[in-house]
Amino acid sequence: MFSLYRCLLRLYPSPHRREYGEEMTAVFCEVRTAMEKKGAVTRGIFWLREIRGLVHGAFAEHVRSWAGSHSWALLPTRRFTMHSEFRFPKATPILMALILAGTVLAIEKAQAISASLPHINPPVGPIQPERLTFLPPVLLMFAVAYAAGLIGWMILFALKRSGMHRLSQVQDSAGRE
Amino acid sequence: MESLPLTEPVLLILLSLAGQPRHGYSILKDVEEMSDGRVLLSTGTLYGALRRLLDDGWIERFEEAESSRGRQAYRLTAGGRRNLQTEVSRMKQLTRLASLRVARKES
């Protein structure tokens, strides 16, 4: 894993690597030694954090060397990000389990219907490779990912709004009392 | 230029150096301790922030005299300390305002 760290360090621009590479490696070794006493999960999280930090840091340094002092405008910072301590309601796992069960049942039902029907359609021939292009599947993949993200965001937004609405009702009723 | 308001990791790094000069590992541990284990910096994040602060003249780098390995350490510059005080004053003002507003709503 240490060699992975050294490899990822090579992603940095060479001036940065020359200036800080050795020092970063020394600090990493100290942290890694301290982590050896911890559990496997903590060590795994540590590794993920280090990989993410190196990749993001290398990208930021490249942007910085390319854009100079204006790199802050190109890189998103978490300066204005407010974390609202949002948590899913307790009913979420039940709801998700119900959705999963419904999906599985629907698939089984569809398979049963498909098996009971006579196969009147001719079998589909082999797909001709020359007809496949790279772009449509990629676009479709992006569209599906975008739609999934949008639906997820809408669900989160609705849950958050309903939570805030309930909270304001509680506060109003407490204020009236 | 490291602009105000500062991000939480950068603020914690500066607060760590406000007490005494420190080397990289010592900053990591101090930040973790100050934030009760909430802010865990990776070496990539730490050295990205240190480099920006060095470039902007908020901190300076020197070789530790006591260390046999010639380890590099970091300390706040006079300008960096002034900027940190400005940020702390801004946060104090904001906290005072927030406390007043929240207390007014509760009463």
Short mmCIF file of C-alpha atoms in Angstrom, two decimals:
data_model
loop_
_atom_site.label_atom_id
_atom_site.label_comp_id
_atom_site.label_asym_id
_atom_site.label_seq_id
_atom_site.Cartn_x
_atom_site.Cartn_y
_atom_site.Cartn_z
CA MET A 1 0.00 0.00 0.00
CA PHE A 2 2.95 2.29 0.58
CA SER A 3 3.90 1.89 -3.07
CA LEU A 4 0.35 3.00 -3.97
CA TYR A 5 0.94 6.16 -1.95
CA ARG A 6 4.22 6.78 -3.80
CA CYS A 7 2.45 6.20 -7.12
CA LEU A 8 -0.33 8.65 -6.29
CA LEU A 9 2.26 11.19 -5.20
CA ARG A 10 3.54 11.14 -8.78
CA LEU A 11 0.24 12.71 -9.84
CA TYR A 12 1.42 16.00 -8.33
CA PRO A 13 3.30 18.53 -10.46
CA SER A 14 7.03 17.90 -10.16
CA PRO A 15 7.90 21.21 -8.38
CA HIS A 16 5.39 20.39 -5.64
CA ARG A 17 6.69 16.84 -5.42
CA ARG A 18 10.27 18.01 -5.10
CA GLU A 19 9.37 20.53 -2.42
CA TYR A 20 6.94 18.50 -0.29
CA GLY A 21 7.06 14.90 -1.53
CA GLU A 22 9.57 13.61 0.98
CA GLU A 23 7.94 15.44 3.85
CA MET A 24 4.46 14.18 2.91
CA THR A 25 5.80 10.64 2.73
CA ALA A 26 7.44 10.97 6.16
CA VAL A 27 4.22 12.30 7.71
CA PHE A 28 2.22 9.56 6.00
CA CYS A 29 4.57 6.92 7.47
CA GLU A 30 4.05 8.37 10.96
CA VAL A 31 0.26 8.32 10.57
CA ARG A 32 0.38 4.79 9.15
CA THR A 33 2.42 3.58 12.12
CA ALA A 34 -0.14 5.10 14.50
CA MET A 35 -2.95 3.46 12.49
CA GLU A 36 -1.45 -0.05 12.84
CA LYS A 37 -2.92 -0.28 16.35
CA LYS A 38 -6.41 0.55 15.08
CA GLY A 39 -9.02 -1.81 13.61
CA ALA A 40 -9.37 -2.84 9.97
CA VAL A 41 -12.31 -0.49 9.34
CA THR A 42 -10.43 2.54 10.70
CA ARG A 43 -7.41 1.61 8.60
CA GLY A 44 -9.63 1.25 5.52
CA ILE A 45 -11.17 4.68 6.11
CA PHE A 46 -7.69 6.12 6.59
CA TRP A 47 -6.58 4.69 3.25
CA LEU A 48 -9.63 6.01 1.44
CA ARG A 49 -9.09 9.44 3.00
CA GLU A 50 -5.44 9.45 1.93
CA ILE A 51 -6.23 8.39 -1.64
CA ARG A 52 -8.98 10.97 -1.95
CA GLY A 53 -6.75 13.67 -0.45
CA LEU A 54 -3.89 12.88 -2.82
CA VAL A 55 -6.06 12.76 -5.94
CA HIS A 56 -7.89 15.96 -5.04
CA GLY A 57 -4.67 17.65 -3.94
CA ALA A 58 -2.86 16.72 -7.15
CA PHE A 59 -5.75 18.01 -9.23
CA ALA A 60 -5.83 21.26 -7.23
CA GLU A 61 -2.07 21.73 -7.64
CA HIS A 62 -2.30 21.21 -11.41
CA VAL A 63 -5.15 23.73 -11.62
CA ARG A 64 -3.15 26.10 -9.45
CA SER A 65 -0.05 25.81 -11.62
CA TRP A 66 -2.17 26.31 -14.71
CA ALA A 67 -4.45 29.12 -13.51
CA GLY A 68 -2.10 30.78 -10.99
CA SER A 69 -3.73 32.92 -8.34
CA HIS A 70 -7.17 32.65 -9.98
CA SER A 71 -7.43 28.92 -9.28
CA TRP A 72 -9.82 29.59 -6.39
CA ALA A 73 -12.44 30.54 -8.98
CA LEU A 74 -12.09 27.17 -10.72
CA LEU A 75 -12.01 24.89 -7.72
CA PRO A 76 -15.08 24.46 -5.54
CA THR A 77 -14.39 25.07 -1.86
CA ARG A 78 -16.56 24.17 1.08
CA ARG A 79 -16.31 27.67 2.46
CA PHE A 80 -19.99 28.47 2.16
CA THR A 81 -21.29 24.94 2.60
CA MET A 82 -23.60 24.50 5.56
CA HIS A 83 -24.21 20.96 6.72
CA SER A 84 -27.68 20.66 8.17
CA GLU A 85 -27.12 17.40 10.06
CA PHE A 86 -29.78 15.85 7.86
CA ARG A 87 -30.70 12.30 8.74
CA PHE A 88 -33.05 9.91 7.05
CA PRO A 89 -36.30 9.20 8.93
CA LYS A 90 -36.43 5.88 10.76
CA ALA A 91 -39.09 4.62 8.35
CA THR A 92 -36.69 4.88 5.38
CA PRO A 93 -35.23 1.33 5.67
CA ILE A 94 -38.78 -0.13 5.86
CA LEU A 95 -39.85 1.91 2.83
CA MET A 96 -36.76 0.85 0.89
CA ALA A 97 -37.30 -2.80 1.85
CA LEU A 98 -40.92 -2.56 0.64
CA ILE A 99 -39.78 -1.03 -2.67
CA LEU A 100 -37.16 -3.76 -3.10
CA ALA A 101 -39.70 -6.50 -2.29
CA GLY A 102 -42.17 -4.95 -4.77
CA THR A 103 -39.50 -4.85 -7.48
CA VAL A 104 -38.49 -8.47 -6.90
CA LEU A 105 -42.14 -9.59 -6.94
CA ALA A 106 -42.78 -7.64 -10.14
CA ILE A 107 -39.76 -9.26 -11.83
CA GLU A 108 -40.91 -12.74 -10.77
CA LYS A 109 -44.46 -12.04 -11.96
CA ALA A 110 -43.16 -10.78 -15.30
CA GLN A 111 -41.01 -13.90 -15.70
CA ALA A 112 -44.04 -16.12 -14.93
CA ILE A 113 -46.19 -14.28 -17.49
CA SER A 114 -43.38 -14.50 -20.05
CA ALA A 115 -43.04 -18.26 -19.46
CA SER A 116 -46.82 -18.85 -19.77
CA LEU A 117 -47.12 -17.05 -23.14
CA PRO A 118 -46.34 -18.93 -26.36
CA HIS A 119 -43.24 -17.58 -28.11
CA ILE A 120 -44.85 -16.18 -31.22
CA ASN A 121 -42.10 -13.68 -31.91
CA PRO A 122 -39.13 -14.94 -33.88
CA PRO A 123 -35.90 -15.14 -31.90
CA VAL A 124 -33.79 -12.03 -32.06
CA GLY A 125 -30.75 -12.51 -34.23
CA PRO A 126 -27.24 -11.67 -33.18
CA ILE A 127 -26.56 -7.97 -32.83
CA GLN A 128 -24.44 -6.68 -35.64
CA PRO A 129 -21.33 -5.10 -34.18
CA GLU A 130 -20.98 -2.58 -36.97
CA ARG A 131 -24.32 -1.04 -35.98
CA LEU A 132 -23.18 -0.27 -32.47
CA THR A 133 -21.69 3.11 -31.83
CA PHE A 134 -20.00 4.40 -28.73
CA LEU A 135 -21.86 7.64 -28.26
CA PRO A 136 -25.53 6.61 -27.75
CA PRO A 137 -24.83 4.20 -24.85
CA VAL A 138 -22.69 6.82 -23.14
CA LEU A 139 -25.37 9.47 -23.59
CA LEU A 140 -28.00 7.04 -22.32
CA MET A 141 -25.83 6.24 -19.31
CA PHE A 142 -25.45 9.93 -18.52
CA ALA A 143 -29.18 10.50 -18.95
CA VAL A 144 -30.01 7.61 -16.60
CA ALA A 145 -27.44 8.79 -14.03
CA TYR A 146 -28.78 12.34 -14.25
CA ALA A 147 -32.39 11.15 -13.88
CA ALA A 148 -31.46 8.94 -10.90
CA GLY A 149 -29.63 11.84 -9.27
CA LEU A 150 -32.57 14.16 -9.87
CA ILE A 151 -35.05 11.68 -8.40
CA GLY A 152 -32.78 11.14 -5.38
CA TRP A 153 -32.45 14.86 -4.86
CA MET A 154 -36.22 15.33 -5.14
CA ILE A 155 -36.83 12.60 -2.54
CA LEU A 156 -34.27 14.16 -0.18
CA PHE A 157 -35.70 17.63 -0.75
CA ALA A 158 -39.26 16.41 -0.08
CA LEU A 159 -38.16 14.60 3.09
CA LYS A 160 -36.25 17.63 4.28
CA ARG A 161 -39.11 19.99 3.54
CA SER A 162 -41.63 17.78 5.33
CA GLY A 163 -39.27 17.54 8.33
CA MET A 164 -38.83 21.30 8.45
CA HIS A 165 -42.57 21.80 8.07
CA ARG A 166 -43.25 19.47 10.99
CA LEU A 167 -40.59 21.23 13.03
CA SER A 168 -42.11 24.66 12.36
CA GLN A 169 -45.54 23.30 13.37
CA VAL A 170 -44.07 21.99 16.61
CA GLN A 171 -42.38 25.34 17.24
CA ASP A 172 -45.60 27.24 16.47
CA SER A 173 -47.68 25.08 18.80
CA ALA A 174 -45.00 25.38 21.50
CA GLY A 175 -45.03 29.17 21.02
CA ARG A 176 -48.84 29.32 21.37
CA GLU A 177 -48.70 27.26 24.57
CA MET B 1 -4.59 34.96 -1.35
CA GLU B 2 -6.28 32.82 1.31
CA SER B 3 -9.52 34.76 1.53
CA LEU B 4 -11.82 35.20 4.50
CA PRO B 5 -13.89 33.50 5.80
CA LEU B 6 -11.51 30.57 6.14
CA THR B 7 -12.53 26.97 5.67
CA GLU B 8 -12.67 24.92 8.86
CA PRO B 9 -9.54 22.82 8.10
CA VAL B 10 -7.48 25.95 7.30
CA LEU B 11 -8.75 27.70 10.43
CA LEU B 12 -7.84 24.68 12.56
CA ILE B 13 -4.36 24.49 11.00
CA LEU B 14 -3.78 28.16 11.80
CA LEU B 15 -5.09 27.71 15.35
CA SER B 16 -2.76 24.75 15.75
CA LEU B 17 0.19 26.92 14.73
CA ALA B 18 -0.98 29.86 16.86
CA GLY B 19 0.12 28.10 20.04
CA GLN B 20 3.53 26.92 18.90
CA PRO B 21 5.44 25.95 15.75
CA ARG B 22 4.66 22.43 14.63
CA HIS B 23 5.67 19.89 12.00
CA GLY B 24 3.22 18.12 9.68
CA TYR B 25 2.31 15.11 11.85
CA SER B 26 1.94 17.28 14.94
CA ILE B 27 -0.50 19.57 13.05
CA LEU B 28 -2.57 16.55 11.94
CA LYS B 29 -2.84 15.23 15.50
CA ASP B 30 -3.59 18.66 16.97
CA VAL B 31 -6.34 19.37 14.42
CA GLU B 32 -7.90 15.99 15.21
CA GLU B 33 -7.72 16.70 18.95
CA MET B 34 -9.10 20.25 18.66
CA SER B 35 -12.08 19.08 16.64
CA ASP B 36 -12.76 16.02 18.86
CA GLY B 37 -11.95 13.70 15.96
CA ARG B 38 -14.42 15.41 13.61
CA VAL B 39 -11.83 16.89 11.24
CA LEU B 40 -9.34 14.27 10.03
CA LEU B 41 -6.94 15.69 7.49
CA SER B 42 -5.17 13.60 4.90
CA THR B 43 -1.57 14.43 4.05
CA GLY B 44 -2.73 15.68 0.64
CA THR B 45 -5.22 18.10 2.18
CA LEU B 46 -2.74 19.24 4.84
CA TYR B 47 0.08 19.99 2.43
CA GLY B 48 -2.27 21.67 -0.06
CA ALA B 49 -3.39 24.04 2.70
CA LEU B 50 0.16 24.56 4.01
CA ARG B 51 1.41 25.39 0.53
CA ARG B 52 -1.33 27.98 -0.01
CA LEU B 53 -0.66 29.54 3.40
CA LEU B 54 3.09 29.62 2.65
CA ASP B 55 2.52 31.24 -0.74
CA ASP B 56 0.28 33.87 0.81
CA GLY B 57 2.76 34.58 3.60
CA TRP B 58 0.48 33.52 6.46
CA ILE B 59 2.98 30.93 7.70
CA GLU B 60 6.69 30.23 7.26
CA ARG B 61 8.71 27.06 7.07
CA PHE B 62 11.91 26.37 8.96
CA GLU B 63 14.09 23.43 9.88
CA GLU B 64 13.58 22.18 13.42
CA ALA B 65 16.78 22.75 15.38
CA GLU B 66 16.10 19.96 17.91
CA SER B 67 15.27 17.35 15.32
CA SER B 68 18.10 15.06 14.29
CA ARG B 69 16.33 14.30 11.02
CA GLY B 70 16.21 17.94 9.92
CA ARG B 71 12.42 17.93 9.93
CA GLN B 72 10.59 20.91 8.48
CA ALA B 73 8.29 22.81 10.83
CA TYR B 74 5.81 25.63 10.33
CA ARG B 75 4.97 28.76 12.31
CA LEU B 76 2.65 31.73 11.93
CA THR B 77 4.06 34.95 10.52
CA ALA B 78 3.10 38.33 12.02
CA GLY B 79 0.75 38.92 9.10
CA GLY B 80 -0.77 35.46 9.49
CA ARG B 81 -1.43 36.08 13.17
CA ARG B 82 -3.09 39.42 12.34
CA ASN B 83 -5.29 37.76 9.73
CA LEU B 84 -6.20 35.01 12.17
CA GLN B 85 -7.17 37.58 14.78
CA THR B 86 -9.35 39.35 12.19
CA GLU B 87 -11.08 36.07 11.40
CA VAL B 88 -11.59 35.25 15.09
CA SER B 89 -13.08 38.74 15.67
CA ARG B 90 -15.41 38.23 12.71
CA MET B 91 -16.53 34.88 14.10
CA LYS B 92 -17.04 36.34 17.57
CA GLN B 93 -19.25 39.07 16.12
CA LEU B 94 -21.21 36.51 14.14
CA THR B 95 -21.65 34.25 17.18
CA ARG B 96 -22.79 37.18 19.32
CA LEU B 97 -25.32 38.22 16.68
CA ALA B 98 -26.56 34.64 16.28
CA SER B 99 -26.95 34.21 20.05
CA LEU B 100 -28.93 37.46 20.28
CA ARG B 101 -31.23 36.52 17.41
CA VAL B 102 -31.83 32.99 18.67
CA ALA B 103 -32.47 34.23 22.24
CA ARG B 104 -34.94 36.82 20.92
CA LYS B 105 -36.85 34.14 19.01
CA GLU B 106 -36.97 31.83 22.04
CA SER B 107 -38.21 34.49 24.49
#
